[in-house]
Amino acid sequence: MSAPLSQPAFPRPRRGRPPTPGLRDRILRAAETIFARRDYHEVQMDDVVEACGVGKGTLYRYFPSKQRLYFAVMFDGIQRLRVELEAAVGTEEPPAQKVHRIVHRTLAFFWDRRFFFSLIHRSEHKSTGEAREWLRYRGALSRVIRETLDAAVAAGQVRRIDTRIATEMLLGMMRGVNRYRTDDDRLDALVAAVVDVFMGGVGTQTGRRIVAERRPVRA
């Protein structure tokens, strides 16, 4: 299991009254719910104030701008997803089965967070401090997937491919499904579609058989 990433160098409460235990996390949880339901430009700091029940001055003491708050929510979210994926693959199951678990956990995580990473995806190729920090967190998440694919290759369940590129392909498929799914789509059906297409391309006959015979996956 990889070591926890250090917290980004922002934001911390400004000087003055000492921080209230748990308040930063409470603000992040409230902001996460709001950013998950609306696009970035639709969110106002007043919405967060109302949702978490703090004064505007307190909010700005912890997060001086909407952008700083947004990035704090993003980094917190992707780190929690990484922890979930590490737990999902930390089993004795065949690696091909773990690919299914990765897809299931990832799509489930984003199911109610459709707008979650809209701004960061538009800025991840810029050379800002936030973009570099995002790439560091994203790299840690990608590493969990790549190591799982490496194990699947070693076990003969995935063909000898470039697992770095295969990881990006799988992430891209999941991002596309999250972005373009409809209200009629169901999680399990979309998980099955992604896994079938992905393993149909990179999987060996053994790997595809393991996925086809998989046990039900719990969220």
XYZ file of N, CA and C in Angstrom, residues 16-211:
588
model
N -5.145 34.237 13.851
C -6.233 34.786 14.643
C -6.770 33.723 15.571
N -8.068 33.576 15.615
C -8.698 32.596 16.479
C -8.240 31.192 16.084
N -7.918 30.312 17.055
C -7.449 28.966 16.711
C -8.524 28.186 15.970
N -8.116 27.263 15.089
C -9.094 26.510 14.309
C -9.990 25.642 15.183
N -11.229 25.507 14.786
C -12.190 24.664 15.490
C -12.014 23.228 15.031
N -11.827 22.277 15.941
C -11.633 20.879 15.525
C -12.788 20.387 14.655
N -12.433 19.801 13.523
C -13.440 19.221 12.635
C -14.127 20.196 11.704
N -13.900 21.504 11.900
C -14.629 22.475 11.081
C -14.178 22.448 9.629
N -12.878 22.309 9.398
C -12.391 22.263 8.015
C -13.034 21.098 7.256
N -13.086 19.930 7.888
C -13.697 18.775 7.237
C -15.183 19.001 7.007
N -15.850 19.669 7.951
C -17.275 19.949 7.782
C -17.513 20.855 6.583
N -16.651 21.850 6.430
C -16.761 22.748 5.278
C -16.524 21.972 3.989
N -15.503 21.106 3.989
C -15.194 20.329 2.782
C -16.351 19.418 2.392
N -16.981 18.761 3.382
C -18.092 17.854 3.068
C -19.274 18.635 2.476
N -19.564 19.800 3.058
C -20.662 20.615 2.533
C -20.340 21.100 1.127
N -19.108 21.561 0.914
C -18.716 22.056 -0.409
C -18.702 20.936 -1.427
N -18.286 19.741 -1.014
C -18.270 18.610 -1.934
C -19.668 18.322 -2.478
N -20.645 18.332 -1.594
C -22.019 18.079 -2.024
C -22.475 19.120 -3.048
N -22.120 20.361 -2.824
C -22.547 21.435 -3.725
C -21.810 21.336 -5.064
N -20.482 21.154 -5.033
C -19.720 21.053 -6.280
C -20.107 19.806 -7.072
N -20.544 18.754 -6.374
C -20.932 17.532 -7.063
C -22.227 17.703 -7.852
N -23.073 18.608 -7.390
C -24.392 18.771 -8.016
C -24.434 19.869 -9.068
N -23.472 20.783 -9.030
C -23.494 21.913 -9.959
C -22.130 22.095 -10.602
N -22.134 22.732 -11.752
C -20.862 23.070 -12.375
C -20.204 24.185 -11.566
N -18.897 24.317 -11.745
C -18.108 25.237 -10.913
C -18.648 26.662 -10.950
N -18.948 27.150 -12.142
C -19.349 28.557 -12.258
C -20.695 28.839 -11.611
N -21.481 27.799 -11.322
C -22.798 27.987 -10.714
C -22.736 28.072 -9.193
N -21.619 27.691 -8.615
C -21.497 27.641 -7.156
C -21.069 28.995 -6.611
N -21.736 29.433 -5.546
C -21.375 30.662 -4.857
C -20.903 30.312 -3.441
N -19.982 31.110 -2.919
C -19.506 30.855 -1.552
C -20.653 30.968 -0.548
N -21.651 31.795 -0.843
C -22.812 31.901 0.048
C -23.535 30.560 0.169
N -23.517 29.762 -0.920
C -24.134 28.437 -0.871
C -23.443 27.557 0.161
N -22.127 27.648 0.221
C -21.356 26.842 1.161
C -21.599 27.333 2.587
N -21.644 28.639 2.763
C -21.927 29.219 4.080
C -23.246 28.680 4.617
N -24.262 28.700 3.774
C -25.581 28.238 4.199
C -25.582 26.745 4.492
N -24.873 25.962 3.663
C -24.883 24.507 3.804
C -24.156 24.024 5.051
N -23.058 24.685 5.401
C -22.269 24.192 6.547
C -22.537 24.971 7.830
N -23.344 26.042 7.741
C -23.758 26.747 8.940
C -22.669 27.544 9.631
N -21.749 28.104 8.856
C -20.709 28.962 9.442
C -20.859 30.366 8.869
N -20.212 31.318 9.514
C -20.219 32.672 8.995
C -19.315 32.798 7.784
N -19.588 33.798 6.962
C -18.772 33.986 5.766
C -17.313 34.273 6.126
N -17.117 35.033 7.196
C -15.759 35.324 7.621
C -15.003 34.073 8.010
N -15.683 33.136 8.670
C -15.051 31.866 9.048
C -14.685 31.059 7.819
N -15.582 31.007 6.846
C -15.294 30.271 5.615
C -14.057 30.826 4.924
N -13.983 32.142 4.816
C -12.849 32.752 4.119
C -11.558 32.660 4.937
N -11.677 32.443 6.245
C -10.484 32.220 7.040
C -9.818 30.893 6.678
N -10.648 29.895 6.350
C -10.138 28.580 5.981
C -9.820 28.497 4.494
N -10.658 29.125 3.677
C -10.516 29.036 2.217
C -10.723 30.433 1.635
N -9.647 31.135 1.285
C -9.740 32.547 0.881
C -10.495 32.798 -0.417
N -10.749 31.758 -1.224
C -11.465 31.958 -2.488
C -12.204 30.687 -2.863
N -13.127 30.824 -3.789
C -13.865 29.648 -4.264
C -12.923 28.656 -4.935
N -11.947 29.163 -5.675
C -11.019 28.250 -6.347
C -10.202 27.449 -5.348
N -9.741 28.103 -4.269
C -8.972 27.381 -3.259
C -9.834 26.303 -2.589
N -11.090 26.638 -2.336
C -12.008 25.666 -1.757
C -12.238 24.502 -2.712
N -12.441 24.818 -3.970
C -12.677 23.788 -4.976
C -11.516 22.801 -5.038
N -10.307 23.310 -5.123
C -9.159 22.422 -5.227
C -8.973 21.598 -3.956
N -9.249 22.183 -2.807
C -9.165 21.415 -1.565
C -10.152 20.251 -1.583
N -11.360 20.487 -2.103
C -12.353 19.424 -2.231
C -11.870 18.355 -3.205
N -11.289 18.784 -4.321
C -10.804 17.822 -5.315
C -9.709 16.929 -4.753
N -8.734 17.546 -4.087
C -7.612 16.770 -3.564
C -8.079 15.812 -2.471
N -8.979 16.273 -1.632
C -9.525 15.407 -0.594
C -10.288 14.237 -1.221
N -11.053 14.520 -2.264
C -11.850 13.478 -2.900
C -11.001 12.421 -3.587
N -9.993 12.852 -4.343
C -9.204 11.870 -5.068
C -8.355 11.037 -4.113
N -7.960 11.640 -2.981
C -7.217 10.849 -2.002
C -8.113 9.797 -1.365
N -9.368 10.148 -1.079
C -10.299 9.161 -0.517
C -10.585 8.044 -1.515
N -10.692 8.392 -2.805
C -10.899 7.365 -3.819
C -9.694 6.433 -3.882
N -8.499 6.998 -3.805
C -7.295 6.156 -3.829
C -7.301 5.161 -2.673
N -7.671 5.621 -1.490
C -7.735 4.732 -0.329
C -8.763 3.628 -0.568
N -9.899 3.972 -1.148
C -10.919 2.968 -1.458
C -10.396 1.929 -2.447
N -9.687 2.379 -3.463
C -9.166 1.442 -4.458
C -8.093 0.547 -3.857
N -7.252 1.102 -3.010
C -6.237 0.271 -2.351
C -6.886 -0.827 -1.521
N -7.976 -0.492 -0.841
C -8.698 -1.504 -0.069
C -9.340 -2.537 -1.001
N -9.851 -2.076 -2.148
C -10.536 -2.972 -3.082
C -9.586 -3.992 -3.698
N -8.342 -3.599 -3.934
C -7.393 -4.519 -4.577
C -6.516 -5.247 -3.560
N -6.669 -4.930 -2.286
C -5.844 -5.580 -1.271
C -6.431 -6.899 -0.815
N -6.763 -7.757 -1.762
C -7.366 -9.060 -1.484
C -6.538 -10.144 -2.165
N -6.945 -11.388 -1.951
C -6.260 -12.532 -2.577
C -6.922 -12.943 -3.894
N -7.823 -12.147 -4.386
C -8.506 -12.477 -5.636
C -7.551 -12.387 -6.822
N -7.886 -13.031 -7.945
C -7.072 -12.887 -9.154
C -7.051 -11.419 -9.600
N -5.940 -10.967 -10.167
C -5.845 -9.556 -10.597
C -6.945 -9.134 -11.556
N -7.379 -10.034 -12.443
C -8.448 -9.663 -13.378
C -9.732 -9.310 -12.640
N -9.993 -10.004 -11.528
C -11.161 -9.682 -10.725
C -10.997 -8.312 -10.069
N -9.770 -7.966 -9.732
C -9.516 -6.666 -9.110
C -9.767 -5.522 -10.093
N -9.558 -5.785 -11.397
C -9.885 -4.771 -12.398
C -11.377 -4.446 -12.315
N -12.181 -5.480 -12.172
C -13.622 -5.265 -12.028
C -13.917 -4.439 -10.785
N -13.240 -4.722 -9.693
C -13.467 -3.972 -8.461
C -13.067 -2.506 -8.621
N -11.966 -2.255 -9.316
C -11.528 -0.876 -9.555
C -12.596 -0.103 -10.315
N -13.129 -0.707 -11.370
C -14.147 -0.030 -12.171
C -15.400 0.214 -11.339
N -15.796 -0.795 -10.573
C -17.006 -0.651 -9.762
C -16.846 0.445 -8.717
N -15.738 0.442 -7.984
C -15.527 1.445 -6.944
C -15.426 2.846 -7.543
N -14.752 2.972 -8.682
C -14.566 4.293 -9.281
C -15.879 4.868 -9.786
N -16.636 4.076 -10.539
C -17.914 4.579 -11.046
C -18.894 4.843 -9.906
N -18.858 4.013 -8.870
C -19.735 4.249 -7.720
C -19.362 5.548 -7.015
N -18.069 5.824 -6.914
C -17.610 7.044 -6.253
C -18.110 8.285 -6.996
N -18.094 8.228 -8.321
C -18.482 9.388 -9.115
C -19.975 9.432 -9.443
N -20.727 8.441 -9.007
C -22.124 8.348 -9.412
C -22.913 9.607 -9.063
N -22.672 10.153 -7.891
C -23.351 11.386 -7.476
C -22.412 12.586 -7.495
N -21.340 12.476 -8.267
C -20.353 13.558 -8.347
C -20.037 13.859 -9.813
N -21.038 14.027 -10.614
C -20.827 14.122 -12.058
C -20.041 15.349 -12.468
N -20.170 16.450 -11.718
C -19.451 17.677 -12.062
C -18.161 17.821 -11.244
N -17.820 16.766 -10.522
C -16.785 16.863 -9.504
C -15.470 17.430 -10.023
N -14.992 16.934 -11.151
C -13.671 17.323 -11.627
C -13.728 18.153 -12.904
N -14.833 18.854 -13.129
C -15.000 19.563 -14.396
C -13.938 20.638 -14.599
N -13.667 21.434 -13.576
C -12.688 22.510 -13.727
C -11.262 21.973 -13.787
N -10.945 21.016 -12.958
C -9.576 20.504 -12.926
C -9.219 19.830 -14.239
N -10.168 19.177 -14.881
C -9.874 18.559 -16.175
C -9.558 19.607 -17.233
N -10.140 20.804 -17.072
C -9.865 21.855 -18.044
C -8.535 22.545 -17.793
N -7.988 22.361 -16.597
C -6.769 23.094 -16.262
C -5.587 22.197 -15.939
N -5.738 20.859 -16.075
C -4.682 19.965 -15.621
C -3.414 20.061 -16.457
N -3.488 20.621 -17.669
C -2.298 20.746 -18.502
C -1.623 22.114 -18.351
N -2.157 22.952 -17.477
C -1.535 24.248 -17.225
C -0.438 24.080 -16.174
N 0.469 25.031 -16.138
C 1.608 24.918 -15.223
C 1.368 25.698 -13.936
N 0.166 25.614 -13.388
C -0.137 26.275 -12.124
C 0.208 25.335 -10.973
N 0.338 25.910 -9.785
C 0.621 25.088 -8.621
C -0.476 24.080 -8.348
N -1.728 24.497 -8.529
C -2.851 23.588 -8.300
C -2.839 22.436 -9.295
N -2.532 22.740 -10.564
C -2.492 21.688 -11.578
C -1.385 20.689 -11.278
N -0.234 21.181 -10.844
C 0.860 20.265 -10.491
C 0.490 19.403 -9.297
N -0.189 20.011 -8.333
C -0.628 19.249 -7.163
C -1.650 18.185 -7.565
N -2.554 18.550 -8.463
C -3.542 17.598 -8.965
C -2.858 16.416 -9.639
N -1.846 16.677 -10.462
C -1.156 15.595 -11.149
C -0.456 14.668 -10.157
N 0.008 15.218 -9.053
C 0.634 14.384 -8.032
C -0.393 13.438 -7.407
N -1.553 13.962 -7.069
C -2.605 13.115 -6.504
C -3.115 12.113 -7.535
N -3.298 12.579 -8.758
C -3.777 11.691 -9.812
C -2.770 10.582 -10.084
N -1.474 10.916 -10.024
C -0.443 9.907 -10.239
C -0.500 8.798 -9.209
N -0.780 9.158 -7.947
C -0.896 8.146 -6.900
C -2.090 7.232 -7.154
N -3.191 7.806 -7.650
C -4.366 7.004 -7.986
C -4.068 6.087 -9.166
N -3.443 6.624 -10.198
C -3.117 5.832 -11.383
C -2.191 4.673 -11.044
N -1.309 4.905 -10.077
C -0.347 3.867 -9.704
C -1.051 2.627 -9.153
N -2.146 2.813 -8.415
C -2.906 1.678 -7.896
C -3.424 0.829 -9.054
N -3.939 1.487 -10.083
C -4.481 0.764 -11.237
C -3.362 0.100 -12.019
N -2.286 0.827 -12.242
C -1.190 0.270 -13.023
C -0.572 -0.945 -12.341
N -0.393 -0.891 -11.041
C 0.174 -2.031 -10.327
C -0.746 -3.248 -10.402
N -2.049 -3.007 -10.409
C -3.002 -4.102 -10.570
C -2.877 -4.717 -11.961
N -2.734 -3.876 -12.983
C -2.564 -4.387 -14.344
C -1.220 -5.103 -14.494
N -0.183 -4.590 -13.834
C 1.117 -5.285 -13.858
C 0.979 -6.695 -13.290
N 0.236 -6.808 -12.187
C 0.018 -8.117 -11.580
C -0.797 -9.020 -12.498
N -1.754 -8.437 -13.209
C -2.563 -9.219 -14.144
C -1.722 -9.714 -15.312
N -0.789 -8.891 -15.776
C 0.129 -9.323 -16.838
C 0.989 -10.472 -16.330
N 1.560 -10.328 -15.135
C 2.427 -11.363 -14.570
C 1.676 -12.674 -14.369
N 0.372 -12.579 -14.083
C -0.433 -13.779 -13.865
C -0.977 -14.364 -15.164
N -0.681 -13.728 -16.279
C -1.172 -14.224 -17.561
C -2.626 -13.932 -17.818
N -3.181 -12.926 -17.114
C -4.591 -12.591 -17.272
C -4.804 -11.352 -18.133
N -3.726 -10.636 -18.408
C -3.728 -9.502 -19.324
C -2.523 -9.646 -20.228
N -2.704 -9.311 -21.491
C -1.608 -9.424 -22.450
C -0.450 -8.515 -22.069
N 0.721 -8.793 -22.616
C 1.906 -7.987 -22.309
C 1.811 -6.663 -23.074
N 1.204 -5.709 -22.429
C 0.955 -4.404 -23.014
C 1.656 -3.349 -22.163
N 1.627 -2.117 -22.621
C 2.136 -1.000 -21.843
C 1.076 -0.655 -20.796
N 1.304 -1.050 -19.549
C 0.272 -0.870 -18.527
C 0.059 0.597 -18.166
N 1.050 1.442 -18.421
C 0.846 2.880 -18.186
C -0.227 3.416 -19.126
N -0.121 3.066 -20.404
C -1.128 3.512 -21.368
C -2.461 2.828 -21.107
N -2.415 1.550 -20.747
C -3.661 0.828 -20.465
C -4.395 1.458 -19.276
N -3.648 1.914 -18.288
C -4.255 2.598 -17.142
C -4.987 3.854 -17.596
N -4.343 4.637 -18.462
C -4.986 5.859 -18.955
C -6.207 5.532 -19.810
N -6.137 4.439 -20.561
C -7.291 4.021 -21.349
C -8.471 3.685 -20.441
N -8.195 2.941 -19.366
C -9.268 2.563 -18.457
C -9.842 3.794 -17.743
N -8.978 4.685 -17.308
C -9.463 5.924 -16.686
C -10.300 6.741 -17.663
N -9.871 6.794 -18.913
C -10.625 7.534 -19.920
C -11.994 6.929 -20.175
N -12.064 5.598 -20.202
C -13.354 4.936 -20.387
C -14.297 5.268 -19.234
N -13.777 5.212 -18.020
C -14.632 5.493 -16.859
C -15.063 6.955 -16.834
N -14.172 7.844 -17.208
C -14.537 9.263 -17.262
C -15.624 9.502 -18.303
N -15.506 8.854 -19.461
C -16.510 9.019 -20.505
C -17.871 8.502 -20.078
N -17.882 7.339 -19.414
C -19.140 6.775 -18.933
C -19.775 7.704 -17.907
N -18.972 8.230 -16.992
C -19.503 9.133 -15.976
C -20.063 10.403 -16.607
N -19.381 10.893 -17.640
C -19.785 12.161 -18.256
C -21.052 12.008 -19.090
N -21.197 10.901 -19.789
C -22.270 10.804 -20.782
C -23.379 9.816 -20.429
N -23.369 9.253 -19.243
C -24.458 8.358 -18.868
C -25.753 9.151 -18.721
N -26.867 8.442 -18.784
C -28.176 9.070 -18.638
C -28.808 8.632 -17.323
N -29.934 9.223 -17.007
C -30.631 8.870 -15.770
C -31.154 7.441 -15.813
N -31.292 6.878 -17.008
C -31.799 5.511 -17.125
C -30.700 4.463 -16.957
N -29.449 4.877 -17.025
C -28.349 3.924 -16.896
C -28.217 3.453 -15.451
N -27.767 2.209 -15.291
C -27.585 1.626 -13.972
C -26.121 1.276 -13.762
N -25.674 1.436 -12.516
C -24.265 1.270 -12.194
C -23.725 -0.084 -12.621
N -24.378 -1.159 -12.219
C -23.844 -2.488 -12.512
C -23.735 -2.740 -14.014
N -24.703 -2.241 -14.778
C -24.660 -2.438 -16.227
C -23.496 -1.673 -16.852
N -23.236 -0.474 -16.368
C -22.132 0.314 -16.910
C -20.790 -0.268 -16.494
N -20.697 -0.767 -15.268
C -19.467 -1.439 -14.832
C -19.184 -2.629 -15.743
N -20.205 -3.435 -15.993
C -20.029 -4.604 -16.851
C -19.601 -4.198 -18.252
N -20.177 -3.124 -18.776
C -19.822 -2.681 -20.128
C -18.366 -2.248 -20.200
N -17.908 -1.466 -19.224
C -16.524 -0.995 -19.225
C -15.562 -2.172 -19.099
N -15.839 -3.066 -18.153
C -14.939 -4.203 -17.936
C -14.913 -5.113 -19.164
N -16.074 -5.366 -19.765
C -16.122 -6.244 -20.928
C -15.342 -5.664 -22.105
N -15.513 -4.375 -22.350
C -14.789 -3.749 -23.460
C -13.288 -3.714 -23.180
N -12.933 -3.319 -21.960
C -11.508 -3.212 -21.615
C -10.828 -4.582 -21.641
N -11.394 -5.545 -20.945
C -10.775 -6.866 -20.896
C -10.884 -7.585 -22.235
N -11.904 -7.245 -23.012
C -11.983 -7.805 -24.354
C -10.820 -7.376 -25.223
N -10.254 -6.209 -24.914
C -9.116 -5.709 -25.679
C -7.778 -6.133 -25.130
N -7.598 -6.053 -23.799
C -6.280 -6.318 -23.207
C -6.187 -7.675 -22.536
N -7.320 -8.293 -22.236
C -7.300 -9.529 -21.470
C -6.904 -10.742 -22.287
N -6.288 -11.698 -21.616
C -6.048 -12.996 -22.233
C -7.310 -13.830 -22.084
N -7.300 -15.013 -22.672
C -8.453 -15.898 -22.534
C -8.700 -16.229 -21.066
N -7.622 -16.443 -20.318
C -7.758 -16.722 -18.883
C -8.363 -15.538 -18.151
N -7.856 -14.348 -18.433
C -8.374 -13.164 -17.768
C -9.833 -12.921 -18.073
N -10.213 -13.103 -19.323
C -11.622 -12.876 -19.686
C -12.523 -13.909 -19.010
N -12.023 -15.133 -18.857
C -12.829 -16.163 -18.192
C -13.025 -15.818 -16.709
N -11.972 -15.312 -16.075
C -12.077 -14.941 -14.659
C -13.099 -13.832 -14.469
N -13.057 -12.833 -15.350
C -14.020 -11.738 -15.251
C -15.433 -12.243 -15.502
